[in-house]
PDB file of C-alpha atoms in Angstrom:
ATOM      1  CA  LEU X   1     162.566  61.858 199.173  1.00 80.00           C
ATOM      2  CA  CYS X   2     160.316  58.234 199.041  1.00 83.00           C
ATOM      3  CA  ALA X   3     157.096  60.796 196.894  1.00 87.00           C
ATOM      4  CA  ASP X   4     160.765  61.999 194.787  1.00 91.00           C
ATOM      5  CA  ILE X   5     162.563  59.377 193.688  1.00 91.00           C
ATOM      6  CA  ILE X   6     158.802  57.975 193.208  1.00 92.00           C
ATOM      7  CA  LYS X   7     157.884  60.604 191.349  1.00 93.00           C
ATOM      8  CA  VAL X   8     160.928  60.430 189.117  1.00 92.00           C
ATOM      9  CA  PHE X   9     161.386  57.085 188.255  1.00 93.00           C
ATOM     10  CA  THR X  10     157.719  56.221 187.847  1.00 95.00           C
ATOM     11  CA  LYS X  11     154.531  57.654 186.122  1.00 95.00           C
ATOM     12  CA  GLU X  12     150.795  57.755 188.174  1.00 95.00           C
ATOM     13  CA  TRP X  13     149.566  54.779 188.117  1.00 94.00           C
ATOM     14  CA  ASP X  14     152.954  52.220 187.595  1.00 95.00           C
ATOM     15  CA  THR X  15     153.422  49.632 190.327  1.00 93.00           C
ATOM     16  CA  VAL X  16     155.848  49.588 192.712  1.00 93.00           C
ATOM     17  CA  LEU X  17     157.210  46.301 194.384  1.00 93.00           C
ATOM     18  CA  ASP X  18     159.623  47.400 197.785  1.00 92.00           C
ATOM     19  CA  PRO X  19     160.567  43.283 199.173  1.00 92.00           C
ATOM     20  CA  PHE X  20     161.642  44.901 202.249  1.00 89.00           C
ATOM     21  CA  ALA X  21     159.062  47.234 203.571  1.00 84.00           C
ATOM     22  CA  TRP X  22     160.477  48.326 207.357  1.00 74.00           C
ATOM     23  CA  VAL X  23     160.083  51.092 206.138  1.00 66.00           C
ATOM     24  CA  TRP X  24     156.421  52.023 204.844  1.00 72.00           C
ATOM     25  CA  TRP X  25     157.011  55.428 203.631  1.00 77.00           C
ATOM     26  CA  SER X  26     157.453  53.924 200.344  1.00 82.00           C
ATOM     27  CA  LEU X  27     154.890  52.611 200.686  1.00 82.00           C
ATOM     28  CA  ILE X  28     152.396  55.981 201.701  1.00 86.00           C
ATOM     29  CA  TRP X  29     154.077  58.014 199.303  1.00 87.00           C
ATOM     30  CA  ALA X  30     153.590  55.345 195.797  1.00 90.00           C
ATOM     31  CA  THR X  31     150.161  55.910 197.378  1.00 89.00           C
ATOM     32  CA  ILE X  32     150.029  59.569 197.505  1.00 91.00           C
ATOM     33  CA  SER X  33     151.959  59.721 194.482  1.00 92.00           C
ATOM     34  CA  LYS X  34     148.817  57.901 192.141  1.00 94.00           C
ATOM     35  CA  ARG X  35     151.606  54.446 191.783  1.00 94.00           C
ATOM     36  CA  LYS X  36     149.766  50.854 193.111  1.00 91.00           C
ATOM     37  CA  GLY X  37     152.214  49.315 195.785  1.00 87.00           C
ATOM     38  CA  LEU X  38     153.136  45.836 196.509  1.00 88.00           C
ATOM     39  CA  TRP X  39     155.267  45.573 199.620  1.00 88.00           C
ATOM     40  CA  ILE X  40     156.247  42.824 201.487  1.00 91.00           C
ATOM     41  CA  GLU X  41     157.517  41.973 205.020  1.00 89.00           C
ATOM     42  CA  LEU X  42     158.831  39.665 207.535  1.00 85.00           C
ATOM     43  CA  ASN X  43     157.564  41.414 210.226  1.00 84.00           C
ATOM     44  CA  ASN X  44     153.528  42.018 211.176  1.00 86.00           C
ATOM     45  CA  GLN X  45     154.208  44.817 213.667  1.00 86.00           C
ATOM     46  CA  TRP X  46     155.792  47.507 210.712  1.00 84.00           C
ATOM     47  CA  HIS X  47     152.084  46.053 209.263  1.00 85.00           C
ATOM     48  CA  ASP X  48     150.667  47.309 211.937  1.00 88.00           C
ATOM     49  CA  ILE X  49     152.132  50.984 212.096  1.00 87.00           C
ATOM     50  CA  TYR X  50     151.645  50.668 207.924  1.00 86.00           C
ATOM     51  CA  LYS X  51     147.353  50.310 208.486  1.00 88.00           C
ATOM     52  CA  GLU X  52     147.089  52.597 211.500  1.00 91.00           C
ATOM     53  CA  VAL X  53     148.884  55.116 209.847  1.00 89.00           C
ATOM     54  CA  CYS X  54     146.703  54.616 206.083  1.00 90.00           C
ATOM     55  CA  ASP X  55     143.487  54.602 209.240  1.00 93.00           C
ATOM     56  CA  LEU X  56     145.210  58.163 210.349  1.00 93.00           C
ATOM     57  CA  GLU X  57     145.532  60.009 207.480  1.00 90.00           C
ATOM     58  CA  LYS X  58     142.902  58.398 205.496  1.00 92.00           C
ATOM     59  CA  ILE X  59     144.727  56.415 202.611  1.00 89.00           C
ATOM     60  CA  LYS X  60     144.166  53.597 200.716  1.00 88.00           C
ATOM     61  CA  LYS X  61     145.873  50.521 202.150  1.00 88.00           C
ATOM     62  CA  GLU X  62     147.480  48.853 199.325  1.00 86.00           C
ATOM     63  CA  GLU X  63     149.022  44.950 199.108  1.00 84.00           C
ATOM     64  CA  PHE X  64     150.763  43.970 202.346  1.00 86.00           C
ATOM     65  CA  ILE X  65     152.180  40.858 202.320  1.00 89.00           C
ATOM     66  CA  VAL X  66     153.955  39.503 205.859  1.00 89.00           C
ATOM     67  CA  TRP X  67     156.001  37.438 205.292  1.00 88.00           C
ATOM     68  CA  ASP X  68     159.500  36.558 203.494  1.00 89.00           C
ATOM     69  CA  SER X  69     160.783  38.124 200.890  1.00 90.00           C
ATOM     70  CA  ASN X  70     162.868  34.907 199.457  1.00 88.00           C
ATOM     71  CA  ILE X  71     159.485  33.510 199.252  1.00 90.00           C
ATOM     72  CA  GLU X  72     156.892  35.301 198.928  1.00 90.00           C
ATOM     73  CA  ILE X  73     158.568  36.942 195.707  1.00 91.00           C
ATOM     74  CA  GLU X  74     158.686  34.187 193.578  1.00 89.00           C
ATOM     75  CA  LYS X  75     154.792  33.588 194.292  1.00 89.00           C
ATOM     76  CA  LEU X  76     154.313  36.945 192.902  1.00 88.00           C
ATOM     77  CA  TYR X  77     155.692  35.823 189.171  1.00 86.00           C
ATOM     78  CA  LYS X  78     152.325  34.098 188.283  1.00 82.00           C
ATOM     79  CA  LYS X  79     149.868  36.521 190.025  1.00 83.00           C
ATOM     80  CA  TRP X  80     151.368  40.195 189.441  1.00 81.00           C
ATOM     81  CA  LYS X  81     152.648  40.691 185.458  1.00 78.00           C
ATOM     82  CA  LYS X  82     155.943  43.504 185.898  1.00 89.00           C
ATOM     83  CA  ILE X  83     156.911  45.456 188.609  1.00 92.00           C
ATOM     84  CA  ASP X  84     158.057  49.518 186.722  1.00 95.00           C
ATOM     85  CA  PHE X  85     160.099  49.999 189.456  1.00 94.00           C
ATOM     86  CA  ILE X  86     161.665  48.112 193.603  1.00 93.00           C
ATOM     87  CA  LEU X  87     162.332  51.098 196.164  1.00 92.00           C
ATOM     88  CA  THR X  88     163.648  49.548 199.341  1.00 90.00           C
ATOM     89  CA  ASP X  89     165.601  50.245 202.324  1.00 87.00           C
ATOM     90  CA  VAL X  90     167.281  46.605 203.106  1.00 86.00           C
ATOM     91  CA  PRO X  91     167.647  45.516 206.681  1.00 81.00           C
ATOM     92  CA  TYR X  92     170.716  46.404 207.140  1.00 70.00           C
ATOM     93  CA  TRP X  93     173.071  43.292 208.712  1.00 70.00           C
ATOM     94  CA  ASN X  94     172.331  42.677 212.230  1.00 65.00           C
ATOM     95  CA  MET X  95     171.564  45.618 213.067  1.00 62.00           C
ATOM     96  CA  ASP X  96     168.399  44.997 214.566  1.00 57.00           C
ATOM     97  CA  LYS X  97     170.454  42.694 216.672  1.00 58.00           C
ATOM     98  CA  LEU X  98     172.549  44.765 218.216  1.00 57.00           C
ATOM     99  CA  ASP X  99     173.008  47.310 221.263  1.00 55.00           C
ATOM    100  CA  LYS X 100     173.188  50.415 220.254  1.00 52.00           C
ATOM    101  CA  SER X 101     175.583  51.388 223.234  1.00 50.00           C
ATOM    102  CA  LYS X 102     176.776  49.269 225.607  1.00 54.00           C
ATOM    103  CA  TRP X 103     177.465  51.887 227.861  1.00 57.00           C
ATOM    104  CA  LYS X 104     175.052  54.485 229.477  1.00 62.00           C
ATOM    105  CA  TYR X 105     174.212  57.500 227.150  1.00 60.00           C
ATOM    106  CA  LYS X 106     173.366  60.839 227.299  1.00 63.00           C
ATOM    107  CA  LYS X 107     172.611  64.173 224.960  1.00 69.00           C
ATOM    108  CA  VAL X 108     173.665  67.410 226.232  1.00 70.00           C
ATOM    109  CA  TRP X 109     172.349  68.979 229.122  1.00 75.00           C
ATOM    110  CA  GLU X 110     170.567  65.854 230.464  1.00 77.00           C
ATOM    111  CA  ASN X 111     171.841  63.125 232.777  1.00 77.00           C
ATOM    112  CA  GLN X 112     172.378  59.878 232.098  1.00 73.00           C
ATOM    113  CA  GLN X 113     169.936  57.053 231.017  1.00 73.00           C
ATOM    114  CA  ASP X 114     170.728  53.503 230.014  1.00 68.00           C
ATOM    115  CA  LYS X 115     170.838  52.263 226.812  1.00 62.00           C
ATOM    116  CA  LYS X 116     167.706  51.373 224.796  1.00 60.00           C
ATOM    117  CA  ILE X 117     166.347  48.308 223.840  1.00 58.00           C
ATOM    118  CA  SER X 118     164.042  47.750 220.603  1.00 53.00           C
ATOM    119  CA  LYS X 119     160.990  45.665 221.092  1.00 53.00           C
ATOM    120  CA  LEU X 120     160.735  44.869 217.400  1.00 48.00           C
ATOM    121  CA  ARG X 121     161.546  41.390 216.136  1.00 50.00           C
ATOM    122  CA  ALA X 122     164.521  41.022 214.709  1.00 52.00           C
ATOM    123  CA  PHE X 123     165.030  40.545 210.338  1.00 50.00           C
ATOM    124  CA  ASN X 124     166.456  37.403 210.326  1.00 54.00           C
ATOM    125  CA  GLU X 125     166.997  35.700 213.892  1.00 61.00           C
ATOM    126  CA  LYS X 126     169.372  33.604 212.984  1.00 67.00           C
ATOM    127  CA  GLU X 127     172.935  35.125 214.029  1.00 76.00           C
ATOM    128  CA  GLN X 128     174.210  36.059 210.196  1.00 83.00           C
ATOM    129  CA  THR X 129     177.853  36.846 208.510  1.00 87.00           C
ATOM    130  CA  LYS X 130     178.177  40.180 206.613  1.00 88.00           C
ATOM    131  CA  GLU X 131     179.037  37.431 203.956  1.00 92.00           C
ATOM    132  CA  GLU X 132     175.643  35.991 205.196  1.00 92.00           C
ATOM    133  CA  TRP X 133     173.432  38.598 204.751  1.00 90.00           C
ATOM    134  CA  LEU X 134     174.876  39.655 201.705  1.00 93.00           C
ATOM    135  CA  LEU X 135     174.184  36.725 199.824  1.00 94.00           C
ATOM    136  CA  GLU X 136     170.587  36.535 201.173  1.00 92.00           C
ATOM    137  CA  MET X 137     170.312  39.965 199.964  1.00 92.00           C
ATOM    138  CA  LYS X 138     171.800  39.443 196.519  1.00 94.00           C
ATOM    139  CA  ASN X 139     168.656  36.294 196.336  1.00 94.00           C
ATOM    140  CA  ILE X 140     165.966  38.633 197.471  1.00 93.00           C
ATOM    141  CA  LEU X 141     166.913  41.556 195.168  1.00 93.00           C
ATOM    142  CA  LYS X 142     167.711  38.956 191.752  1.00 93.00           C
ATOM    143  CA  LYS X 143     164.355  37.748 192.822  1.00 93.00           C
ATOM    144  CA  SER X 144     162.858  40.747 192.739  1.00 92.00           C
ATOM    145  CA  LYS X 145     164.619  41.622 189.128  1.00 91.00           C
ATOM    146  CA  LYS X 146     162.766  38.703 187.742  1.00 91.00           C
ATOM    147  CA  LEU X 147     159.484  40.938 188.372  1.00 92.00           C
ATOM    148  CA  LEU X 148     161.199  44.481 187.272  1.00 93.00           C
ATOM    149  CA  LYS X 149     160.332  45.421 183.194  1.00 93.00           C
ATOM    150  CA  GLU X 150     163.896  45.193 181.370  1.00 90.00           C
ATOM    151  CA  ASN X 151     165.997  48.295 182.100  1.00 86.00           C
ATOM    152  CA  TRP X 152     163.655  49.626 184.958  1.00 90.00           C
ATOM    153  CA  TYR X 153     165.195  50.832 187.848  1.00 91.00           C
ATOM    154  CA  ILE X 154     165.946  49.694 191.363  1.00 91.00           C
ATOM    155  CA  ALA X 155     166.804  52.625 194.285  1.00 90.00           C
ATOM    156  CA  VAL X 156     167.784  51.751 198.007  1.00 90.00           C
ATOM    157  CA  PHE X 157     168.847  53.045 201.003  1.00 86.00           C
ATOM    158  CA  ILE X 158     171.763  52.210 202.707  1.00 87.00           C
ATOM    159  CA  TRP X 159     173.966  53.382 205.056  1.00 84.00           C
ATOM    160  CA  ASP X 160     177.380  52.174 206.428  1.00 87.00           C
ATOM    161  CA  MET X 161     178.035  50.850 209.807  1.00 84.00           C
ATOM    162  CA  TYR X 162     180.329  51.020 212.199  1.00 79.00           C
ATOM    163  CA  ARG X 163     180.742  47.838 214.776  1.00 76.00           C
ATOM    164  CA  ASN X 164     183.142  46.039 216.497  1.00 76.00           C
ATOM    165  CA  TRP X 165     185.797  48.813 216.004  1.00 83.00           C
ATOM    166  CA  GLU X 166     185.769  48.462 211.996  1.00 86.00           C
ATOM    167  CA  TYR X 167     183.725  50.377 209.564  1.00 90.00           C
ATOM    168  CA  HIS X 168     181.356  48.898 207.463  1.00 88.00           C
ATOM    169  CA  ASN X 169     180.666  50.637 204.022  1.00 91.00           C
ATOM    170  CA  LEU X 170     176.984  48.036 203.203  1.00 90.00           C
ATOM    171  CA  SER X 171     176.589  50.921 200.540  1.00 89.00           C
ATOM    172  CA  TRP X 172     179.955  49.126 198.333  1.00 91.00           C
ATOM    173  CA  ASP X 173     179.468  45.624 199.657  1.00 93.00           C
ATOM    174  CA  LEU X 174     175.782  46.019 197.743  1.00 91.00           C
ATOM    175  CA  PHE X 175     176.690  48.141 195.624  1.00 91.00           C
ATOM    176  CA  ASN X 176     178.914  45.265 194.391  1.00 92.00           C
ATOM    177  CA  VAL X 177     176.899  42.820 194.091  1.00 90.00           C
ATOM    178  CA  LEU X 178     173.849  44.103 192.486  1.00 89.00           C
ATOM    179  CA  THR X 179     176.665  45.194 189.728  1.00 91.00           C
ATOM    180  CA  LYS X 180     177.049  40.898 189.451  1.00 90.00           C
ATOM    181  CA  ILE X 181     173.323  40.102 189.511  1.00 89.00           C
ATOM    182  CA  TRP X 182     172.876  42.400 186.364  1.00 83.00           C
ATOM    183  CA  PHE X 183     171.253  45.689 187.125  1.00 85.00           C
ATOM    184  CA  THR X 184     173.205  48.652 186.504  1.00 81.00           C
ATOM    185  CA  PRO X 185     174.255  51.631 188.789  1.00 78.00           C
ATOM    186  CA  LYS X 186     173.409  55.471 187.601  1.00 77.00           C
ATOM    187  CA  ALA X 187     174.193  56.906 190.392  1.00 73.00           C
ATOM    188  CA  ASN X 188     175.050  57.357 193.883  1.00 73.00           C
ATOM    189  CA  LEU X 189     174.088  59.876 196.737  1.00 67.00           C
ATOM    190  CA  ILE X 190     175.232  60.404 199.809  1.00 55.00           C
TER     191      ILE X 190
END
């Protein structure tokens, strides 16, 4: 899917930015599709995985900045001219901190197992409300937009979530944030 999206919205040798590169497939497919890439990720573990995959698959490593997008994007205004496309899978509001299950779980035909605990560092070390998370996404995507060529595109992967017995339509919430920073929606793929 990443390769298809990149090929539809860019030409060979265009530049693709992912300000939340934890899902490093955008890096791999941009490179394979002959696009230049620029990725920013807070968690060094994702960078290490990306380098390992590039080495195993003999793929050129693109620029990968391990730091906070809120800070790094502003530095890029001087270094990069303009970006042709933004493709990202945003970090989900505190999802990386939540237990996937509060109880034991099991698959069909298997015995119950204890819940799994992530070994990865959380996107944001502080506990955020949904409103704080949306404000952070707005700030980072607004800064990213300043790098984007006029009338070019951003594609965002996001899922909704069920939390504390409540359904959170994160895609709709983020959609509203994007329209407030002057992105014009073209499609919503479900």
